[in-house]
Coordinates of C-alpha atoms in Angstrom, one line a residue:
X1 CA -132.2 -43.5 97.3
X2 CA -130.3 -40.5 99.1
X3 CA -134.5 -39.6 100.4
X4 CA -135.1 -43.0 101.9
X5 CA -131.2 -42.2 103.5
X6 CA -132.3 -38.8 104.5
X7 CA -135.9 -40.1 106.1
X8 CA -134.7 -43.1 107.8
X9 CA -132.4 -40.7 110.2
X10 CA -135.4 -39.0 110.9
X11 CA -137.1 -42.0 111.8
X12 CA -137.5 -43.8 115.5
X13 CA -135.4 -46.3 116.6
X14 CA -136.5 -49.8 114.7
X15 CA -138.3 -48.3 112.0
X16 CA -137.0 -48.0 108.2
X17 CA -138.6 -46.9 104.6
X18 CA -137.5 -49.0 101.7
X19 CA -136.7 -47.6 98.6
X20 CA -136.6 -49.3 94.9
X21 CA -135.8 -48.1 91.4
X22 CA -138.7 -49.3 89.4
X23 CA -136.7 -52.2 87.5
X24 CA -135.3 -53.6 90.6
X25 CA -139.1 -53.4 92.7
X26 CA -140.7 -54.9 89.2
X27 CA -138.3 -57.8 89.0
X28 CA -138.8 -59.3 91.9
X29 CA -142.6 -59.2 91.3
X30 CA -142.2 -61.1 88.2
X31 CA -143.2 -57.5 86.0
X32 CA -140.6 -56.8 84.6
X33 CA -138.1 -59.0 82.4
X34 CA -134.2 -57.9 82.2
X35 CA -133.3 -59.1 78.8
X36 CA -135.7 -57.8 76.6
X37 CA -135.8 -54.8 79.2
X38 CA -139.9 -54.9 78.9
X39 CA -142.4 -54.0 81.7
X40 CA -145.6 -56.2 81.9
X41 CA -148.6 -57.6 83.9
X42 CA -148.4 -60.3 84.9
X43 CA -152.3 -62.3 85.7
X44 CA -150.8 -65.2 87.4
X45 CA -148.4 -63.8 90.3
X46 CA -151.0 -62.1 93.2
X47 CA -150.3 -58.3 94.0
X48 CA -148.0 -57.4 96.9
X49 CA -150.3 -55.8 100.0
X50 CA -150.0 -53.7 102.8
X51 CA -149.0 -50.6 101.6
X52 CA -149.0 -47.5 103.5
X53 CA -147.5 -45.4 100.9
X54 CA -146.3 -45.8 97.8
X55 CA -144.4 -43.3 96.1
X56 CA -143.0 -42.6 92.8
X57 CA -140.8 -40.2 91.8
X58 CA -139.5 -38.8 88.3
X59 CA -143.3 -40.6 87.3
X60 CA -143.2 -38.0 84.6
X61 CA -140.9 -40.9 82.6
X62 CA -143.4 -43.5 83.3
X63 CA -144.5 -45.1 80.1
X64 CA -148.1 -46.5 80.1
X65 CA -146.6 -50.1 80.4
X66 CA -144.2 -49.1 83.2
X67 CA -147.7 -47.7 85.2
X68 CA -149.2 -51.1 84.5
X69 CA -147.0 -53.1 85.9
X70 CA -146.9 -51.1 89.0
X71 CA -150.7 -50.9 89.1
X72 CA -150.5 -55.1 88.7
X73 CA -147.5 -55.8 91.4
X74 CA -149.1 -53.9 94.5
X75 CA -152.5 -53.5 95.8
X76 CA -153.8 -52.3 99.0
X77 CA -151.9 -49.3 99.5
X78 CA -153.6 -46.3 101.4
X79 CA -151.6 -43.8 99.1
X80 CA -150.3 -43.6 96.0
X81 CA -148.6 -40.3 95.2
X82 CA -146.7 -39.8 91.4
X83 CA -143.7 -37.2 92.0
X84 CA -143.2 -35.5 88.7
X85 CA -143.0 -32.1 86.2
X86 CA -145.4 -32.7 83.6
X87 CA -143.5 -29.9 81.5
X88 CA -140.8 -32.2 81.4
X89 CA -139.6 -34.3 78.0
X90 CA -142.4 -37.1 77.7
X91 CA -141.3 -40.6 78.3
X92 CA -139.3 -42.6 75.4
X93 CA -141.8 -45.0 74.8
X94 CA -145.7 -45.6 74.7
X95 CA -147.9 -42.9 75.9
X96 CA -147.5 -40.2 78.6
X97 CA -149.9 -41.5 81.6
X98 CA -148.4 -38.9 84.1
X99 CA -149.4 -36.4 82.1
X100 CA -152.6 -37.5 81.5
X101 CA -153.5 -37.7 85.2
X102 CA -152.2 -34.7 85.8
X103 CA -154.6 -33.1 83.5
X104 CA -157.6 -35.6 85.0
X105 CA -156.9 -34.8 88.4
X106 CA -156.9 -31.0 87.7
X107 CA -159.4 -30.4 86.2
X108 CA -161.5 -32.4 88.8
X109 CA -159.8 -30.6 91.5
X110 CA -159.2 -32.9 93.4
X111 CA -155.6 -34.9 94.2
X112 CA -153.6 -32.7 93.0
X113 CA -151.1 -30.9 94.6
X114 CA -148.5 -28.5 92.9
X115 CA -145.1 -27.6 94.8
X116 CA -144.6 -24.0 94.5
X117 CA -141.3 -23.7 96.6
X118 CA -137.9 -25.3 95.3
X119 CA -136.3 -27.8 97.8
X120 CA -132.8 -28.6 96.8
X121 CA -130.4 -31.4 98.6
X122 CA -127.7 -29.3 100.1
X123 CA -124.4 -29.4 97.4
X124 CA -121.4 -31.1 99.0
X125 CA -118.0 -32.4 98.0
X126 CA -117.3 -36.2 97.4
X127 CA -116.5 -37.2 101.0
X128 CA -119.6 -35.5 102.5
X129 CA -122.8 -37.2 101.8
X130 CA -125.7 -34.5 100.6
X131 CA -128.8 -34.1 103.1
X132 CA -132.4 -33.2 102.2
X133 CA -133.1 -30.1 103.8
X134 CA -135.4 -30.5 107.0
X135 CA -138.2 -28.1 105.9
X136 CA -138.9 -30.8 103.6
X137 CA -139.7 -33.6 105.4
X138 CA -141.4 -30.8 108.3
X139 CA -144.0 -30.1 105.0
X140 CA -144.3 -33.4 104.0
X141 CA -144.5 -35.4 107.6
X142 CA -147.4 -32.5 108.3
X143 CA -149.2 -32.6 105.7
X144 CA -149.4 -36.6 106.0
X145 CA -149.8 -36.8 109.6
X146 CA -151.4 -33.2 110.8
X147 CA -149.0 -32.7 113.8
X148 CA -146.8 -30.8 113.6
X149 CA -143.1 -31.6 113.8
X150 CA -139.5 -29.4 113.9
X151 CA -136.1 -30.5 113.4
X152 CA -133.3 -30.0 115.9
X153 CA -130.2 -28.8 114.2
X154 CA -128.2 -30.1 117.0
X155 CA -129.3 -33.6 116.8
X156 CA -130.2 -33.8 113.6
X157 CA -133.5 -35.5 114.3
X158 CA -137.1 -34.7 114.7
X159 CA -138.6 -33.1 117.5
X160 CA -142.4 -33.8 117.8

């Protein structure tokens, strides 16, 4: 949530990002049910479309029935990127499918990308909100777009 805070600033005027924790995105897509807490497909609601980008992060604690459901409540999407450290603890529950791609996707070469430099949200006190650092989003707007981009300090927006 504090990213899709941190990117919509960035963004122009009008435009917004909309972020989810994976329960609350499921529920409304009629995947996942709140009192047995249980992720499922579900054959007879249609995907969601018109994705751009979908992202997921911490997909390192994705259980293969979590990844399911996803993979049933969206289709169309032009990306779908899995934000995760496969050296962390495996999910609590049914298999480890983040890890598993990981390894599928490495040794096929292909997308797969490891971050080598540690980005940390600035540490603040209670009354100041934390902001992702800019070089972040400069790496990660390039990379997606190919133009290049720099953030003014001053304005706290991007430039470019």
């Amino acid at each position: 949530m504090q990213l899709q805070k941190s990117a919509n600033r960035s963004l122009p005027a009008g435009r917004s990002l909309s972020a989810f924790r994976l329960a609350q995105f499921l529920v409304d897509k009629g995947r996942y049910d709140p009192n047995p807490m249980r992720y499922c497909r579900n054959k007879s609601l249609r995907p969601t479309g018109g994705w751009k980008t979908v992202v997921i992060d911490e997909a390192s604690m994705l259980t293969e029935d979590m990844l399911a459901a996803v993979m049933d409540a969206v289709s169309e999407y032009e990306r779908l990127i899995l934000v995760g450290d496969p050296a962390q603890l495996p999910p609590i529950g049914v298999g480890r499918p983040f890890i598993d791609l990981v390894e599928l996707l490495r040794e096929q070469g292909r997308g797969y990308a490891l971050l080598t430099v540690r980005f940390r949200q600035e540490v603040v006190s209670r009354d100041k909100e934390a902001e992702t650092p800019p070089d972040l989003f400069t790496r990660t707007r390039e990379s997606f777009t190919g133009n290049p981009c720099r953030w003014n300090r001053r304005t706290r927006g991007w430039l470019g």
